[in-house]
Tab-separated table of C-alpha atoms in Angstrom:
chain	number	residue	atom	x	y	z
L	129	MET	CA	30.720	34.510	-3.627
L	130	ILE	CA	33.328	31.940	-2.615
L	131	LYS	CA	33.200	29.568	0.369
L	132	LEU	CA	35.942	27.529	1.997
L	133	ASN	CA	35.535	23.751	1.783
L	134	HIS	CA	36.612	22.575	5.260
L	135	ASN	CA	36.460	18.835	4.483
L	136	VAL	CA	39.718	18.544	2.532
L	137	SER	CA	43.160	17.396	3.677
L	138	LYS	CA	46.329	19.327	2.960
L	139	LYS	CA	47.557	16.683	0.485
L	140	PRO	CA	46.022	18.438	-2.584
L	141	LEU	CA	48.353	21.385	-1.883
L	142	ILE	CA	51.436	19.374	-2.895
L	143	ILE	CA	51.144	19.858	-6.669
L	144	PRO	CA	50.228	23.572	-6.469
L	145	LEU	CA	53.168	24.180	-4.126
L	146	ILE	CA	55.512	22.355	-6.509
L	147	PHE	CA	54.243	24.495	-9.405
L	148	ILE	CA	54.628	27.703	-7.415
L	149	LEU	CA	58.090	26.885	-6.054
L	150	ALA	CA	59.290	25.719	-9.479
L	151	PHE	CA	58.532	29.089	-11.065
L	152	VAL	CA	58.473	31.672	-8.290
L	153	ASN	CA	62.124	31.558	-7.330
L	154	PRO	CA	65.030	33.891	-8.125
L	155	TYR	CA	66.621	31.672	-10.794
L	156	VAL	CA	63.474	31.177	-12.890
L	157	GLU	CA	62.266	34.744	-12.345
L	158	ILE	CA	65.541	36.070	-13.800
L	159	LEU	CA	65.413	33.502	-16.611
L	160	GLN	CA	61.946	34.727	-17.603
L	161	PHE	CA	63.336	38.120	-18.603
L	162	THR	CA	65.166	36.499	-21.528
L	163	ASN	CA	63.412	33.160	-22.064
L	164	PRO	CA	59.831	33.320	-23.352
L	165	ILE	CA	59.260	29.577	-22.812
L	166	ALA	CA	60.003	29.905	-19.090
L	167	TYR	CA	57.761	32.971	-18.970
L	168	MET	CA	54.839	31.170	-20.613
L	169	LEU	CA	55.252	28.009	-18.546
L	170	ASP	CA	55.164	30.251	-15.460
L	171	HIS	CA	51.713	31.429	-16.540
L	172	TYR	CA	50.483	27.864	-16.932
L	173	ALA	CA	51.988	26.741	-13.623
L	174	LEU	CA	50.572	29.570	-11.527
L	175	TYR	CA	47.122	29.457	-13.080
L	176	ALA	CA	47.029	25.656	-12.771
L	177	ALA	CA	48.149	25.899	-9.132
L	178	GLY	CA	45.291	28.304	-8.518
L	179	LEU	CA	42.802	26.064	-10.341
L	180	ILE	CA	43.755	23.082	-8.187
L	181	ILE	CA	43.569	25.097	-4.954
L	182	GLY	CA	40.219	26.589	-5.955
L	183	TYR	CA	38.840	23.223	-7.058
L	184	LYS	CA	39.870	21.399	-3.885
L	185	TYR	CA	39.401	24.035	-1.190
L	186	PHE	CA	36.737	26.522	-2.289
L	187	ARG	CA	33.223	26.645	-3.705
L	188	GLY	CA	32.479	29.616	-5.891
L	189	SER	CA	29.800	30.848	-8.228
L	190	PHE	CA	29.611	31.495	-11.938
L	191	TRP	CA	30.778	35.038	-11.114
L	192	SER	CA	33.947	33.719	-9.518
L	193	LEU	CA	34.632	31.818	-12.745
L	194	LEU	CA	34.113	34.936	-14.858
L	195	ILE	CA	36.302	37.079	-12.611
L	196	GLY	CA	38.893	34.298	-12.491
L	197	VAL	CA	39.391	34.124	-16.249
L	198	ILE	CA	40.010	37.872	-16.577
L	199	PRO	CA	43.701	37.709	-15.522
L	200	ALA	CA	44.344	34.840	-17.950
L	201	GLY	CA	43.146	36.981	-20.835
L	202	PHE	CA	44.478	40.303	-19.589
L	203	TRP	CA	48.110	39.224	-19.178
L	204	HIS	CA	48.197	37.913	-22.751
L	205	ILE	CA	47.268	41.238	-24.317
L	206	PRO	CA	50.580	42.191	-26.001
L	207	LEU	CA	51.358	45.362	-24.004
L	208	PHE	CA	50.647	43.800	-20.607
L	209	PHE	CA	52.393	40.584	-21.651
L	210	ALA	CA	55.508	42.617	-22.500
L	211	LEU	CA	55.355	44.721	-19.326
L	212	ALA	CA	55.127	41.663	-17.068
L	213	ALA	CA	57.931	39.969	-18.997
L	214	SER	CA	60.188	42.999	-18.585
L	215	PHE	CA	59.572	44.627	-15.207
L	216	TRP	CA	59.451	43.121	-11.684
L	217	GLN	CA	56.480	45.205	-10.571
L	218	TYR	CA	54.289	43.991	-13.409
L	219	ARG	CA	55.609	40.438	-13.040
L	220	PHE	CA	54.525	40.394	-9.397
L	221	LEU	CA	51.043	41.647	-10.340
L	222	CYS	CA	50.850	39.144	-13.188
L	223	GLU	CA	51.830	36.161	-11.068
L	224	ALA	CA	49.640	37.141	-8.114
L	225	THR	CA	46.559	37.756	-10.254
L	226	LEU	CA	47.068	34.574	-12.289
L	227	LEU	CA	47.215	32.544	-9.066
L	228	VAL	CA	44.161	34.282	-7.565
L	229	GLY	CA	42.333	34.077	-10.901
L	230	GLY	CA	43.006	30.352	-11.007
L	231	ILE	CA	41.653	29.966	-7.465
L	232	LEU	CA	38.487	31.868	-8.375
L	233	ALA	CA	37.948	29.939	-11.614
L	234	GLY	CA	38.755	26.595	-9.995
L	235	SER	CA	36.255	27.197	-7.202
L	236	PHE	CA	33.363	26.921	-9.658
L	237	ILE	CA	34.518	23.728	-11.420
L	238	PRO	CA	32.885	21.338	-8.884
L	239	LYS	CA	29.522	23.002	-9.534
L	240	MET	CA	29.818	22.865	-13.327
L	241	SER	CA	27.796	20.432	-15.401
L	242	LEU	CA	29.587	18.170	-17.856
L	243	ALA	CA	28.469	20.422	-20.728
L	244	GLN	CA	29.876	23.492	-18.946
L	245	LYS	CA	33.176	21.712	-18.302
L	246	LEU	CA	33.437	20.691	-21.954
L	247	ALA	CA	32.576	24.228	-23.081
L	248	GLY	CA	35.215	25.647	-20.724
L	249	LEU	CA	37.805	23.222	-22.062
L	250	ALA	CA	36.867	24.136	-25.644
L	251	VAL	CA	37.145	27.882	-24.953
L	252	TYR	CA	40.534	27.364	-23.273
L	253	MET	CA	41.772	25.235	-26.192
L	254	LEU	CA	40.571	27.794	-28.753
L	255	ALA	CA	42.088	30.804	-26.969
L	256	ASP	CA	45.360	29.018	-26.280
L	257	SER	CA	45.540	27.740	-29.871
L	258	ILE	CA	45.137	31.271	-31.214
L	259	LEU	CA	47.874	32.601	-28.928
L	260	SER	CA	50.196	29.715	-29.746
L	261	ILE	CA	49.678	30.336	-33.476
L	262	PHE	CA	50.679	33.970	-32.895
L	263	PHE	CA	53.878	32.692	-31.291
L	264	VAL	CA	54.595	30.079	-33.974
L	265	LEU	CA	54.222	32.813	-36.602
L	266	GLY	CA	56.529	35.100	-34.597
L	267	TYR	CA	54.080	37.971	-34.214
L	268	PRO	CA	56.063	41.158	-33.498
L	269	GLN	CA	53.495	42.256	-30.889
L	270	TYR	CA	55.022	39.707	-28.500
L	271	SER	CA	58.664	40.618	-29.148
L	272	ASP	CA	61.218	43.410	-28.989
L	273	ILE	CA	60.129	44.581	-32.448
L	274	ASP	CA	57.023	46.296	-31.042
L	275	TYR	CA	58.276	46.586	-27.446
L	276	PRO	CA	62.027	47.352	-27.453
L	277	PHE	CA	62.230	46.839	-23.676
L	278	LEU	CA	61.228	43.164	-24.093
L	279	GLY	CA	64.097	40.699	-23.684
L	280	TRP	CA	63.484	38.492	-26.727
L	281	SER	CA	63.044	38.727	-30.483
L	282	ASN	CA	60.226	37.342	-32.586
L	283	THR	CA	62.525	34.549	-33.826
L	284	GLU	CA	62.479	33.111	-30.289
L	285	LEU	CA	58.687	32.810	-30.235
L	286	PRO	CA	58.009	29.700	-32.408
L	287	PRO	CA	59.308	27.255	-29.752
L	288	VAL	CA	56.958	28.942	-27.256
L	289	GLY	CA	53.994	28.168	-29.504
L	290	ILE	CA	55.124	24.561	-29.813
L	291	ALA	CA	55.505	24.294	-26.017
L	292	MET	CA	51.980	25.676	-25.664
L	293	PHE	CA	50.603	23.011	-28.011
L	294	LEU	CA	52.362	20.365	-25.905
L	295	VAL	CA	50.801	21.737	-22.711
L	296	MET	CA	47.383	21.860	-24.388
L	297	ASN	CA	47.726	18.225	-25.421
L	298	ILE	CA	48.626	17.234	-21.864
L	299	VAL	CA	45.559	19.097	-20.563
L	300	LEU	CA	43.369	17.501	-23.238
L	301	ILE	CA	44.642	13.966	-22.553
L	302	TYR	CA	44.176	14.435	-18.798
L	303	SER	CA	40.655	15.798	-19.351
L	304	ILE	CA	39.699	12.885	-21.600
L	305	TYR	CA	41.134	10.444	-19.053
L	306	LYS	CA	39.112	12.049	-16.226
L	307	LEU	CA	35.983	12.035	-18.383
L	308	MET	CA	36.403	8.364	-19.263
L	309	ARG	CA	37.004	7.477	-15.608
L	310	ASN	CA	33.903	9.379	-14.525
L	311	ILE	CA	31.729	7.513	-17.007
L	312	GLN	CA	33.519	4.306	-15.959
L	313	LEU	CA	35.117	3.375	-19.251
L	314	PHE	CA	38.382	2.611	-17.418
């Protein structure tokens, strides 16, 4: 299902390690219990770290892609989102599965056609836009209104949605840049 690519240096590990160390440390882990922006950026960082590792070091199949996107969707279902934001045990599972899911999904990217890559980007942008709209609107399903054990209110969610739109724009700009470079427009 997934094969190790032996022809790669260790240099591509630098960015994933920075992402992991920036968010998987005691200070940020504690901050995530009360700061939804830190919590959401943690999701991006760990999944992106996994994508880079998978892309550079492994070769997977379409099945690895499908299995790899499951954690990204699962941990944004309101109940599981709230559990991982509130309890260490769920947080550990969330972070571990997001990283592994990113590795699995990233392992198929080198085998994807341009159309598949564009479709994947479009699906990501659509799903992330929907979730960020939920946050901008302050949906109670992602706050202490529906889950009293959660450490933030729905009034703290709009900045999270804005941060998500910023991340999406960075991903989109980077993707367009890579596309233009590959077709030698730059």
